[in-house]
PDB file of C-alpha atoms in Angstrom:
ATOM      1  CA  MET A   7     -49.318  72.746 167.418  1.00  0.00           C
ATOM      2  CA  ALA A   8     -49.756  76.580 168.037  1.00  0.00           C
ATOM      3  CA  LEU A   9     -46.428  76.994 169.671  1.00  0.00           C
ATOM      4  CA  SER A  10     -45.049  75.167 166.118  1.00  0.00           C
ATOM      5  CA  SER A  11     -47.433  77.657 164.657  1.00  0.00           C
ATOM      6  CA  VAL A  12     -45.951  81.154 166.026  1.00  0.00           C
ATOM      7  CA  LEU A  13     -42.544  80.224 165.538  1.00  0.00           C
ATOM      8  CA  LEU A  14     -43.389  79.556 161.853  1.00  0.00           C
ATOM      9  CA  ALA A  15     -45.050  82.646 161.629  1.00  0.00           C
ATOM     10  CA  THR A  16     -42.659  85.024 163.625  1.00  0.00           C
ATOM     11  CA  GLY A  17     -38.620  83.122 162.781  1.00  0.00           C
ATOM     12  CA  CYS A  18     -37.958  85.274 160.506  1.00  0.00           C
ATOM     13  CA  GLY A  19     -39.639  88.538 162.063  1.00  0.00           C
ATOM     14  CA  SER A  20     -41.172  91.451 160.386  1.00  0.00           C
ATOM     15  CA  SER A  21     -39.854  95.169 159.871  1.00  0.00           C
ATOM     16  CA  ALA A  22     -42.962  96.083 162.726  1.00  0.00           C
ATOM     17  CA  GLU A  23     -41.698  93.816 165.056  1.00  0.00           C
ATOM     18  CA  SER A  24     -37.874  93.534 164.204  1.00  0.00           C
ATOM     19  CA  GLY A  25     -35.321  94.248 167.050  1.00  0.00           C
ATOM     20  CA  GLY A  26     -31.297  95.292 166.836  1.00  0.00           C
ATOM     21  CA  ASP A  27     -30.503  99.073 165.853  1.00  0.00           C
ATOM     22  CA  ALA A  28     -33.332  98.755 163.317  1.00  0.00           C
ATOM     23  CA  LYS A  29     -35.839  99.239 166.268  1.00  0.00           C
ATOM     24  CA  ALA A  30     -35.295 102.197 167.221  1.00  0.00           C
ATOM     25  CA  THR A  31     -36.506 104.237 164.486  1.00  0.00           C
ATOM     26  CA  ALA A  32     -39.464 101.925 163.953  1.00  0.00           C
ATOM     27  CA  ALA A  33     -43.281 103.737 164.122  1.00  0.00           C
ATOM     28  CA  VAL A  34     -44.417 102.677 167.447  1.00  0.00           C
ATOM     29  CA  PRO A  35     -46.574 100.127 167.380  1.00  0.00           C
ATOM     30  CA  ALA A  36     -49.853 100.397 168.887  1.00  0.00           C
ATOM     31  CA  GLY A  37     -51.144 100.028 172.269  1.00  0.00           C
ATOM     32  CA  PHE A  38     -48.126 101.808 173.959  1.00  0.00           C
ATOM     33  CA  PRO A  39     -46.930 102.643 176.368  1.00  0.00           C
ATOM     34  CA  VAL A  40     -47.118 100.365 178.190  1.00  0.00           C
ATOM     35  CA  THR A  41     -46.955  99.647 181.958  1.00  0.00           C
ATOM     36  CA  VAL A  42     -46.268  96.915 183.887  1.00  0.00           C
ATOM     37  CA  ASP A  43     -46.575  96.645 187.490  1.00  0.00           C
ATOM     38  CA  ASN A  44     -43.277  93.633 188.353  1.00  0.00           C
ATOM     39  CA  CYS A  45     -43.202  92.582 191.966  1.00  0.00           C
ATOM     40  CA  GLY A  46     -43.650  95.628 192.996  1.00  0.00           C
ATOM     41  CA  VAL A  47     -40.833  97.856 190.480  1.00  0.00           C
ATOM     42  CA  LYS A  48     -43.389  99.380 188.155  1.00  0.00           C
ATOM     43  CA  THR A  49     -42.223  99.868 184.728  1.00  0.00           C
ATOM     44  CA  THR A  50     -43.828 101.922 181.533  1.00  0.00           C
ATOM     45  CA  TYR A  51     -42.012 100.553 178.102  1.00  0.00           C
ATOM     46  CA  ASP A  52     -43.072 103.781 174.871  1.00  0.00           C
ATOM     47  CA  ARG A  53     -42.042 100.833 172.844  1.00  0.00           C
ATOM     48  CA  PRO A  54     -40.756  97.469 173.091  1.00  0.00           C
ATOM     49  CA  PRO A  55     -37.421  96.999 174.263  1.00  0.00           C
ATOM     50  CA  SER A  56     -35.431  95.769 171.743  1.00  0.00           C
ATOM     51  CA  ARG A  57     -31.940  94.818 173.024  1.00  0.00           C
ATOM     52  CA  VAL A  58     -33.123  91.968 175.994  1.00  0.00           C
ATOM     53  CA  VAL A  59     -30.721  90.495 178.216  1.00  0.00           C
ATOM     54  CA  THR A  60     -32.011  87.160 179.779  1.00  0.00           C
ATOM     55  CA  ILE A  61     -30.743  85.107 182.703  1.00  0.00           C
ATOM     56  CA  HIS A  62     -31.521  81.805 183.295  1.00  0.00           C
ATOM     57  CA  GLN A  63     -33.266  79.715 180.298  1.00  0.00           C
ATOM     58  CA  HIS A  64     -37.142  79.643 181.101  1.00  0.00           C
ATOM     59  CA  PRO A  65     -37.023  83.216 180.479  1.00  0.00           C
ATOM     60  CA  ALA A  66     -34.681  83.013 176.914  1.00  0.00           C
ATOM     61  CA  GLU A  67     -36.855  79.880 176.384  1.00  0.00           C
ATOM     62  CA  LEU A  68     -40.189  81.923 176.404  1.00  0.00           C
ATOM     63  CA  MET A  69     -39.208  84.486 174.806  1.00  0.00           C
ATOM     64  CA  LEU A  70     -38.187  82.528 171.984  1.00  0.00           C
ATOM     65  CA  ALA A  71     -41.080  80.310 171.965  1.00  0.00           C
ATOM     66  CA  LEU A  72     -43.145  84.387 171.173  1.00  0.00           C
ATOM     67  CA  GLY A  73     -41.051  84.687 168.306  1.00  0.00           C
ATOM     68  CA  LEU A  74     -38.408  87.713 169.382  1.00  0.00           C
ATOM     69  CA  LYS A  75     -35.224  85.680 168.396  1.00  0.00           C
ATOM     70  CA  ASP A  76     -34.300  89.840 167.125  1.00  0.00           C
ATOM     71  CA  HIS A  77     -35.379  91.327 170.224  1.00  0.00           C
ATOM     72  CA  MET A  78     -31.925  89.218 172.482  1.00  0.00           C
ATOM     73  CA  VAL A  79     -28.718  90.449 172.300  1.00  0.00           C
ATOM     74  CA  GLY A  80     -27.439  87.528 175.098  1.00  0.00           C
ATOM     75  CA  THR A  81     -28.489  84.576 177.417  1.00  0.00           C
ATOM     76  CA  ALA A  82     -27.158  82.728 181.153  1.00  0.00           C
ATOM     77  CA  PHE A  83     -26.975  80.565 182.758  1.00  0.00           C
ATOM     78  CA  PRO A  84     -28.472  77.811 181.158  1.00  0.00           C
ATOM     79  CA  ASP A  85     -30.156  74.820 183.113  1.00  0.00           C
ATOM     80  CA  SER A  86     -31.186  72.371 180.813  1.00  0.00           C
ATOM     81  CA  ALA A  87     -31.180  71.034 176.730  1.00  0.00           C
ATOM     82  CA  VAL A  88     -33.481  73.805 175.052  1.00  0.00           C
ATOM     83  CA  LEU A  89     -36.508  72.160 173.731  1.00  0.00           C
ATOM     84  CA  PRO A  90     -35.187  71.138 170.024  1.00  0.00           C
ATOM     85  CA  GLU A  91     -37.383  73.671 168.269  1.00  0.00           C
ATOM     86  CA  LEU A  92     -36.202  76.617 170.270  1.00  0.00           C
ATOM     87  CA  LYS A  93     -32.594  75.560 169.646  1.00  0.00           C
ATOM     88  CA  LYS A  94     -31.652  76.832 166.834  1.00  0.00           C
ATOM     89  CA  ASP A  95     -32.106  79.799 167.774  1.00  0.00           C
ATOM     90  CA  TYR A  96     -31.341  79.938 171.045  1.00  0.00           C
ATOM     91  CA  GLU A  97     -27.712  79.359 170.124  1.00  0.00           C
ATOM     92  CA  SER A  98     -28.068  82.595 168.033  1.00  0.00           C
ATOM     93  CA  ILE A  99     -28.299  84.140 170.410  1.00  0.00           C
ATOM     94  CA  PRO A 100     -24.500  85.183 171.998  1.00  0.00           C
ATOM     95  CA  GLU A 101     -24.427  83.681 175.972  1.00  0.00           C
ATOM     96  CA  LEU A 102     -23.343  85.685 178.329  1.00  0.00           C
ATOM     97  CA  ALA A 103     -22.296  83.298 181.065  1.00  0.00           C
ATOM     98  CA  LYS A 104     -22.265  80.520 182.273  1.00  0.00           C
ATOM     99  CA  LYS A 105     -24.238  81.675 185.568  1.00  0.00           C
ATOM    100  CA  GLU A 106     -25.363  84.191 186.302  1.00  0.00           C
ATOM    101  CA  PRO A 107     -22.838  87.627 184.415  1.00  0.00           C
ATOM    102  CA  SER A 108     -21.648  89.625 186.531  1.00  0.00           C
ATOM    103  CA  PHE A 109     -23.092  93.849 186.021  1.00  0.00           C
ATOM    104  CA  GLU A 110     -20.522  94.962 183.788  1.00  0.00           C
ATOM    105  CA  LYS A 111     -20.674  92.121 181.612  1.00  0.00           C
ATOM    106  CA  ILE A 112     -24.211  92.427 181.559  1.00  0.00           C
ATOM    107  CA  LEU A 113     -23.696  96.631 180.350  1.00  0.00           C
ATOM    108  CA  ASP A 114     -20.998  95.597 177.902  1.00  0.00           C
ATOM    109  CA  ALA A 115     -24.279  93.988 175.951  1.00  0.00           C
ATOM    110  CA  GLU A 116     -25.908  97.011 175.637  1.00  0.00           C
ATOM    111  CA  PRO A 117     -29.641  96.090 177.285  1.00  0.00           C
ATOM    112  CA  ASP A 118     -32.403  97.983 177.176  1.00  0.00           C
ATOM    113  CA  LEU A 119     -34.366  95.257 179.041  1.00  0.00           C
ATOM    114  CA  VAL A 120     -32.907  92.561 181.644  1.00  0.00           C
ATOM    115  CA  TYR A 121     -35.258  89.505 182.720  1.00  0.00           C
ATOM    116  CA  GLY A 122     -34.268  87.697 185.476  1.00  0.00           C
ATOM    117  CA  GLY A 123     -35.852  83.520 186.305  1.00  0.00           C
ATOM    118  CA  TYR A 124     -34.342  83.508 189.409  1.00  0.00           C
ATOM    119  CA  GLY A 125     -34.571  85.954 192.314  1.00  0.00           C
ATOM    120  CA  SER A 126     -30.209  85.731 192.118  1.00  0.00           C
ATOM    121  CA  ALA A 127     -30.208  87.475 188.249  1.00  0.00           C
ATOM    122  CA  PHE A 128     -31.189  90.248 190.609  1.00  0.00           C
ATOM    123  CA  ALA A 129     -28.786  89.361 193.683  1.00  0.00           C
ATOM    124  CA  GLU A 130     -27.280  93.210 195.262  1.00  0.00           C
ATOM    125  CA  ASN A 131     -24.265  91.536 197.089  1.00  0.00           C
ATOM    126  CA  GLU A 132     -23.229  90.840 193.391  1.00  0.00           C
ATOM    127  CA  GLY A 133     -23.639  93.704 192.749  1.00  0.00           C
ATOM    128  CA  ARG A 134     -27.435  93.309 190.101  1.00  0.00           C
ATOM    129  CA  SER A 135     -29.693  94.405 192.045  1.00  0.00           C
ATOM    130  CA  ARG A 136     -32.862  95.962 190.180  1.00  0.00           C
ATOM    131  CA  LYS A 137     -32.306  99.585 191.448  1.00  0.00           C
ATOM    132  CA  ALA A 138     -28.549  99.464 190.408  1.00  0.00           C
ATOM    133  CA  PHE A 139     -29.797  98.165 186.623  1.00  0.00           C
ATOM    134  CA  ALA A 140     -31.851 101.171 186.529  1.00  0.00           C
ATOM    135  CA  ASP A 141     -29.674 103.658 188.179  1.00  0.00           C
ATOM    136  CA  ALA A 142     -28.026 102.621 184.561  1.00  0.00           C
ATOM    137  CA  GLY A 143     -31.237 103.283 182.526  1.00  0.00           C
ATOM    138  CA  ILE A 144     -32.141  99.674 181.582  1.00  0.00           C
ATOM    139  CA  ASN A 145     -35.264  98.212 182.586  1.00  0.00           C
ATOM    140  CA  THR A 146     -35.547  94.540 184.560  1.00  0.00           C
ATOM    141  CA  HIS A 147     -38.226  92.400 184.967  1.00  0.00           C
ATOM    142  CA  LEU A 148     -38.425  89.038 186.844  1.00  0.00           C
ATOM    143  CA  ASN A 149     -40.496  86.071 186.490  1.00  0.00           C
ATOM    144  CA  ARG A 150     -43.088  86.360 188.531  1.00  0.00           C
ATOM    145  CA  GLU A 151     -42.833  82.987 190.332  1.00  0.00           C
ATOM    146  CA  TYR A 152     -39.827  85.260 192.332  1.00  0.00           C
ATOM    147  CA  CYS A 153     -42.536  87.728 193.507  1.00  0.00           C
ATOM    148  CA  GLY A 154     -42.453  85.303 196.951  1.00  0.00           C
ATOM    149  CA  LYS A 155     -46.110  86.781 198.219  1.00  0.00           C
ATOM    150  CA  LYS A 156     -48.285  83.453 197.084  1.00  0.00           C
ATOM    151  CA  ARG A 157     -48.547  79.820 196.064  1.00  0.00           C
ATOM    152  CA  VAL A 158     -47.530  80.028 192.433  1.00  0.00           C
ATOM    153  CA  THR A 159     -50.444  78.320 189.762  1.00  0.00           C
ATOM    154  CA  MET A 160     -50.551  77.129 186.040  1.00  0.00           C
ATOM    155  CA  LYS A 161     -52.544  80.564 186.332  1.00  0.00           C
ATOM    156  CA  ASP A 162     -49.138  82.421 187.378  1.00  0.00           C
ATOM    157  CA  THR A 163     -47.503  80.839 183.718  1.00  0.00           C
ATOM    158  CA  TYR A 164     -50.697  82.281 181.709  1.00  0.00           C
ATOM    159  CA  ASP A 165     -49.776  85.730 182.990  1.00  0.00           C
ATOM    160  CA  GLU A 166     -46.680  85.115 182.347  1.00  0.00           C
ATOM    161  CA  ILE A 167     -46.918  84.696 178.739  1.00  0.00           C
ATOM    162  CA  ARG A 168     -49.069  87.018 178.749  1.00  0.00           C
ATOM    163  CA  THR A 169     -47.076  90.458 179.940  1.00  0.00           C
ATOM    164  CA  ILE A 170     -44.064  89.070 178.126  1.00  0.00           C
ATOM    165  CA  GLY A 171     -46.693  89.300 174.860  1.00  0.00           C
ATOM    166  CA  LYS A 172     -48.437  93.163 176.498  1.00  0.00           C
ATOM    167  CA  ILE A 173     -44.523  94.554 176.901  1.00  0.00           C
ATOM    168  CA  PHE A 174     -43.726  93.919 173.638  1.00  0.00           C
ATOM    169  CA  GLY A 175     -46.686  94.446 171.489  1.00  0.00           C
ATOM    170  CA  VAL A 176     -47.436  90.739 170.925  1.00  0.00           C
ATOM    171  CA  PRO A 177     -50.608  90.048 172.578  1.00  0.00           C
ATOM    172  CA  ASP A 178     -52.079  88.045 170.012  1.00  0.00           C
ATOM    173  CA  ARG A 179     -48.513  85.695 169.618  1.00  0.00           C
ATOM    174  CA  ALA A 180     -48.688  85.566 173.308  1.00  0.00           C
ATOM    175  CA  ASP A 181     -52.596  84.300 173.311  1.00  0.00           C
ATOM    176  CA  GLU A 182     -52.215  81.689 171.035  1.00  0.00           C
ATOM    177  CA  LEU A 183     -49.342  80.250 173.093  1.00  0.00           C
ATOM    178  CA  VAL A 184     -51.523  80.046 176.068  1.00  0.00           C
ATOM    179  CA  THR A 185     -54.221  78.107 174.606  1.00  0.00           C
ATOM    180  CA  ASP A 186     -52.031  75.866 173.362  1.00  0.00           C
ATOM    181  CA  LEU A 187     -50.193  75.004 176.242  1.00  0.00           C
ATOM    182  CA  GLN A 188     -53.856  74.700 178.190  1.00  0.00           C
ATOM    183  CA  THR A 189     -55.323  72.504 175.496  1.00  0.00           C
ATOM    184  CA  ARG A 190     -52.313  69.961 176.765  1.00  0.00           C
ATOM    185  CA  VAL A 191     -52.664  70.143 180.450  1.00  0.00           C
ATOM    186  CA  GLY A 192     -56.265  69.642 179.926  1.00  0.00           C
ATOM    187  CA  LYS A 193     -55.574  66.461 177.656  1.00  0.00           C
ATOM    188  CA  ALA A 194     -53.061  64.486 180.819  1.00  0.00           C
ATOM    189  CA  THR A 195     -55.828  66.145 183.318  1.00  0.00           C
ATOM    190  CA  THR A 196     -58.539  64.876 182.031  1.00  0.00           C
ATOM    191  CA  ALA A 197     -56.974  61.583 181.150  1.00  0.00           C
ATOM    192  CA  VAL A 198     -55.767  61.343 185.014  1.00  0.00           C
ATOM    193  CA  LYS A 199     -59.206  62.707 186.617  1.00  0.00           C
ATOM    194  CA  GLY A 200     -60.798  60.634 189.290  1.00  0.00           C
ATOM    195  CA  GLU A 201     -57.069  58.539 189.745  1.00  0.00           C
ATOM    196  CA  PRO A 202     -56.072  58.668 193.606  1.00  0.00           C
ATOM    197  CA  GLN A 203     -53.364  61.178 194.428  1.00  0.00           C
ATOM    198  CA  VAL A 204     -49.712  60.010 194.466  1.00  0.00           C
ATOM    199  CA  PRO A 205     -47.711  61.282 196.730  1.00  0.00           C
ATOM    200  CA  VAL A 206     -44.859  62.879 195.152  1.00  0.00           C
ATOM    201  CA  PHE A 207     -41.501  63.973 196.873  1.00  0.00           C
ATOM    202  CA  VAL A 208     -39.239  65.921 194.997  1.00  0.00           C
ATOM    203  CA  TYR A 209     -35.926  65.933 194.303  1.00  0.00           C
ATOM    204  CA  ASP A 210     -33.661  69.250 193.154  1.00  0.00           C
ATOM    205  CA  SER A 211     -30.348  67.745 194.707  1.00  0.00           C
ATOM    206  CA  GLY A 212     -28.258  67.292 198.634  1.00  0.00           C
ATOM    207  CA  ASP A 213     -27.564  64.602 200.678  1.00  0.00           C
ATOM    208  CA  LYS A 214     -26.891  65.683 204.487  1.00  0.00           C
ATOM    209  CA  SER A 215     -30.390  67.147 203.697  1.00  0.00           C
ATOM    210  CA  ALA A 216     -33.124  67.198 200.941  1.00  0.00           C
ATOM    211  CA  PHE A 217     -33.430  70.117 198.869  1.00  0.00           C
ATOM    212  CA  THR A 218     -37.069  70.096 197.271  1.00  0.00           C
ATOM    213  CA  ALA A 219     -40.017  72.079 196.006  1.00  0.00           C
ATOM    214  CA  GLY A 220     -42.062  73.704 198.548  1.00  0.00           C
ATOM    215  CA  GLY A 221     -46.350  75.085 198.428  1.00  0.00           C
ATOM    216  CA  LYS A 222     -45.276  78.058 197.099  1.00  0.00           C
ATOM    217  CA  SER A 223     -43.269  76.366 193.819  1.00  0.00           C
ATOM    218  CA  LEU A 224     -45.255  76.115 190.465  1.00  0.00           C
ATOM    219  CA  GLY A 225     -44.099  72.292 191.301  1.00  0.00           C
ATOM    220  CA  THR A 226     -46.463  71.793 193.554  1.00  0.00           C
ATOM    221  CA  GLU A 227     -49.163  72.394 191.363  1.00  0.00           C
ATOM    222  CA  LEU A 228     -48.138  70.724 188.587  1.00  0.00           C
ATOM    223  CA  ILE A 229     -47.576  67.639 190.700  1.00  0.00           C
ATOM    224  CA  ARG A 230     -51.237  68.177 191.322  1.00  0.00           C
ATOM    225  CA  LEU A 231     -52.595  68.683 187.512  1.00  0.00           C
ATOM    226  CA  ALA A 232     -50.728  65.628 187.194  1.00  0.00           C
ATOM    227  CA  GLY A 233     -52.954  63.173 189.495  1.00  0.00           C
ATOM    228  CA  GLY A 234     -50.343  64.054 192.654  1.00  0.00           C
ATOM    229  CA  GLU A 235     -49.525  65.314 195.772  1.00  0.00           C
ATOM    230  CA  ASN A 236     -46.324  66.994 197.010  1.00  0.00           C
ATOM    231  CA  VAL A 237     -45.954  65.283 200.104  1.00  0.00           C
ATOM    232  CA  PHE A 238     -44.030  68.467 201.368  1.00  0.00           C
ATOM    233  CA  ALA A 239     -46.446  71.170 200.409  1.00  0.00           C
ATOM    234  CA  ASP A 240     -46.898  72.230 204.036  1.00  0.00           C
ATOM    235  CA  LEU A 241     -42.888  74.081 202.907  1.00  0.00           C
ATOM    236  CA  ASP A 242     -44.209  77.474 203.128  1.00  0.00           C
ATOM    237  CA  ASP A 243     -41.617  78.316 200.684  1.00  0.00           C
ATOM    238  CA  VAL A 244     -40.284  77.950 197.139  1.00  0.00           C
ATOM    239  CA  PHE A 245     -37.529  75.351 197.560  1.00  0.00           C
ATOM    240  CA  GLY A 246     -36.377  74.286 200.656  1.00  0.00           C
ATOM    241  CA  ASP A 247     -34.494  72.561 203.128  1.00  0.00           C
ATOM    242  CA  VAL A 248     -35.920  69.163 205.108  1.00  0.00           C
ATOM    243  CA  SER A 249     -34.044  66.614 206.784  1.00  0.00           C
ATOM    244  CA  TRP A 250     -33.936  63.025 205.484  1.00  0.00           C
ATOM    245  CA  GLU A 251     -35.927  61.248 208.642  1.00  0.00           C
ATOM    246  CA  GLN A 252     -39.009  63.385 207.110  1.00  0.00           C
ATOM    247  CA  VAL A 253     -38.864  62.079 203.883  1.00  0.00           C
ATOM    248  CA  VAL A 254     -39.312  58.818 205.528  1.00  0.00           C
ATOM    249  CA  GLU A 255     -42.229  59.544 208.085  1.00  0.00           C
ATOM    250  CA  ARG A 256     -44.611  60.998 205.081  1.00  0.00           C
ATOM    251  CA  LYS A 257     -44.061  57.716 202.527  1.00  0.00           C
ATOM    252  CA  PRO A 258     -43.588  58.918 199.152  1.00  0.00           C
ATOM    253  CA  GLU A 259     -45.042  56.186 196.471  1.00  0.00           C
ATOM    254  CA  ALA A 260     -43.056  58.561 193.526  1.00  0.00           C
ATOM    255  CA  ILE A 261     -40.190  60.855 193.138  1.00  0.00           C
ATOM    256  CA  ALA A 262     -40.121  63.623 190.830  1.00  0.00           C
ATOM    257  CA  ILE A 263     -36.020  63.939 190.445  1.00  0.00           C
ATOM    258  CA  TYR A 264     -35.118  68.009 188.823  1.00  0.00           C
ATOM    259  CA  ASP A 265     -33.088  67.354 186.101  1.00  0.00           C
ATOM    260  CA  TYR A 266     -30.263  70.523 185.651  1.00  0.00           C
ATOM    261  CA  ALA A 267     -26.130  71.635 184.938  1.00  0.00           C
ATOM    262  CA  GLY A 268     -24.363  71.469 188.211  1.00  0.00           C
ATOM    263  CA  ALA A 269     -26.654  69.245 190.918  1.00  0.00           C
ATOM    264  CA  GLY A 270     -25.131  66.032 189.956  1.00  0.00           C
ATOM    265  CA  SER A 271     -26.903  63.576 187.303  1.00  0.00           C
ATOM    266  CA  VAL A 272     -29.904  61.733 187.065  1.00  0.00           C
ATOM    267  CA  GLU A 273     -28.413  59.062 187.606  1.00  0.00           C
ATOM    268  CA  GLU A 274     -25.953  60.137 190.463  1.00  0.00           C
ATOM    269  CA  LYS A 275     -29.126  61.556 192.275  1.00  0.00           C
ATOM    270  CA  LYS A 276     -31.137  57.778 191.808  1.00  0.00           C
ATOM    271  CA  LYS A 277     -28.526  55.654 192.600  1.00  0.00           C
ATOM    272  CA  TYR A 278     -27.701  58.071 195.952  1.00  0.00           C
ATOM    273  CA  LEU A 279     -31.539  57.820 196.509  1.00  0.00           C
ATOM    274  CA  LEU A 280     -30.956  53.825 196.018  1.00  0.00           C
ATOM    275  CA  SER A 281     -28.103  53.339 198.425  1.00  0.00           C
ATOM    276  CA  GLN A 282     -29.333  54.932 201.983  1.00  0.00           C
ATOM    277  CA  PRO A 283     -30.554  52.231 204.130  1.00  0.00           C
ATOM    278  CA  ALA A 284     -32.761  54.804 206.078  1.00  0.00           C
ATOM    279  CA  LEU A 285     -34.862  55.167 202.939  1.00  0.00           C
ATOM    280  CA  ALA A 286     -34.663  51.726 201.896  1.00  0.00           C
ATOM    281  CA  ASP A 287     -38.328  51.318 203.466  1.00  0.00           C
ATOM    282  CA  VAL A 288     -40.058  54.758 201.149  1.00  0.00           C
ATOM    283  CA  PRO A 289     -42.398  53.170 198.036  1.00  0.00           C
ATOM    284  CA  ALA A 290     -40.858  55.223 195.962  1.00  0.00           C
ATOM    285  CA  VAL A 291     -37.426  54.236 196.248  1.00  0.00           C
ATOM    286  CA  ARG A 292     -38.646  50.692 196.926  1.00  0.00           C
ATOM    287  CA  ASN A 293     -40.097  50.442 194.300  1.00  0.00           C
ATOM    288  CA  LYS A 294     -37.789  51.882 191.609  1.00  0.00           C
ATOM    289  CA  ARG A 295     -40.546  54.792 191.178  1.00  0.00           C
ATOM    290  CA  PHE A 296     -38.938  57.071 189.647  1.00  0.00           C
ATOM    291  CA  VAL A 297     -39.762  60.370 187.008  1.00  0.00           C
ATOM    292  CA  VAL A 298     -37.854  62.752 186.265  1.00  0.00           C
ATOM    293  CA  LEU A 299     -38.604  66.320 184.957  1.00  0.00           C
ATOM    294  CA  PRO A 300     -36.003  68.680 183.853  1.00  0.00           C
ATOM    295  CA  LEU A 301     -36.098  71.977 185.757  1.00  0.00           C
ATOM    296  CA  THR A 302     -36.846  74.035 183.071  1.00  0.00           C
ATOM    297  CA  ALA A 303     -40.672  73.026 183.091  1.00  0.00           C
ATOM    298  CA  THR A 304     -40.562  73.035 186.188  1.00  0.00           C
ATOM    299  CA  LEU A 305     -41.172  76.796 186.267  1.00  0.00           C
ATOM    300  CA  VAL A 306     -42.805  79.284 185.245  1.00  0.00           C
ATOM    301  CA  GLY A 307     -42.333  79.452 181.602  1.00  0.00           C
ATOM    302  CA  ILE A 308     -43.735  77.079 178.932  1.00  0.00           C
ATOM    303  CA  ARG A 309     -41.961  73.961 179.341  1.00  0.00           C
ATOM    304  CA  SER A 310     -44.796  73.644 182.508  1.00  0.00           C
ATOM    305  CA  ALA A 311     -47.703  72.533 180.377  1.00  0.00           C
ATOM    306  CA  TYR A 312     -44.808  69.935 179.055  1.00  0.00           C
ATOM    307  CA  ALA A 313     -43.914  68.894 182.864  1.00  0.00           C
ATOM    308  CA  VAL A 314     -47.974  67.892 183.721  1.00  0.00           C
ATOM    309  CA  ASP A 315     -47.918  65.454 180.754  1.00  0.00           C
ATOM    310  CA  ASP A 316     -44.453  63.636 181.346  1.00  0.00           C
ATOM    311  CA  LEU A 317     -46.089  63.514 185.753  1.00  0.00           C
ATOM    312  CA  ALA A 318     -49.250  62.412 184.511  1.00  0.00           C
ATOM    313  CA  ARG A 319     -47.893  59.599 182.700  1.00  0.00           C
ATOM    314  CA  GLY A 320     -44.867  58.629 185.070  1.00  0.00           C
ATOM    315  CA  LEU A 321     -47.689  58.820 188.278  1.00  0.00           C
ATOM    316  CA  HIS A 322     -50.477  56.828 185.829  1.00  0.00           C
ATOM    317  CA  PRO A 323     -49.262  55.453 183.095  1.00  0.00           C
ATOM    318  CA  GLU A 324     -51.682  53.066 183.016  1.00  0.00           C
ATOM    319  CA  SER A 325     -54.029  55.734 181.771  1.00  0.00           C
ATOM    320  CA  PHE A 326     -52.380  56.628 178.487  1.00  0.00           C
ATOM    321  CA  ARG A 327     -52.263  53.153 177.646  1.00  0.00           C
TER     322      ARG A 327
END
């Protein structure tokens, strides 16, 4: 597939695109300077960043899929198992912290760019505001899902990939990767075309209340593309808490369980849902109809296309026989 070909073509790097100290003396690639407006922060890059710290897994995987390993000096906050084709490269980059690293820890890596996946990457109350990094002479980029302005769609995934490709001077790689992902999504949506939409409840975590994906999340779009409908699409946020009474009222026929470290295992989540008397008559619970997705597959990044396929197979298995 195209993702593999991108990795094979770029995994070893080239003299014009390798990172580290050699990058500082390399000729500036054509197309620079590049100016990007990211969540209201305008940044001009005179050359591709050469020392990048990614906070959260999906920005790291996106960069690795574009063959940018040599530009990376640190990762942080792994959520799920890394894609097999990216695992070796991911593990070769120093992990700065299991959660978000401190401002000082990030500075120790001497980055010229910090690329965050969730808004918490740049939490002001923890000293990691984008202004704090700017004051230290370090550029920042936040995954567009957390710009907080509108509902996120697959177009945002493709735009994010192309933006990163632009920042690093590899637009052709970005276009190839986008084409691969679009093809993957197209095959899944074609397979379920005309099937009735399945009402889906996203269970991220929670016991007193349910933490779920709202209407602004990419998860809502993934469910729609896979032939389903998020029963909490009217929740005006990326994620939010809802009551179990609301879950019962909306009668989901399938439950998408988000799998990630630190929120309980998938089996624990299933056991909890199946053990609650109040949920016994919810169709998805009664029929034990669960679809498991790595959290990283539900975010703006390279895995979202994989999630559409997995969801479609879970919601409409008969379409793939």
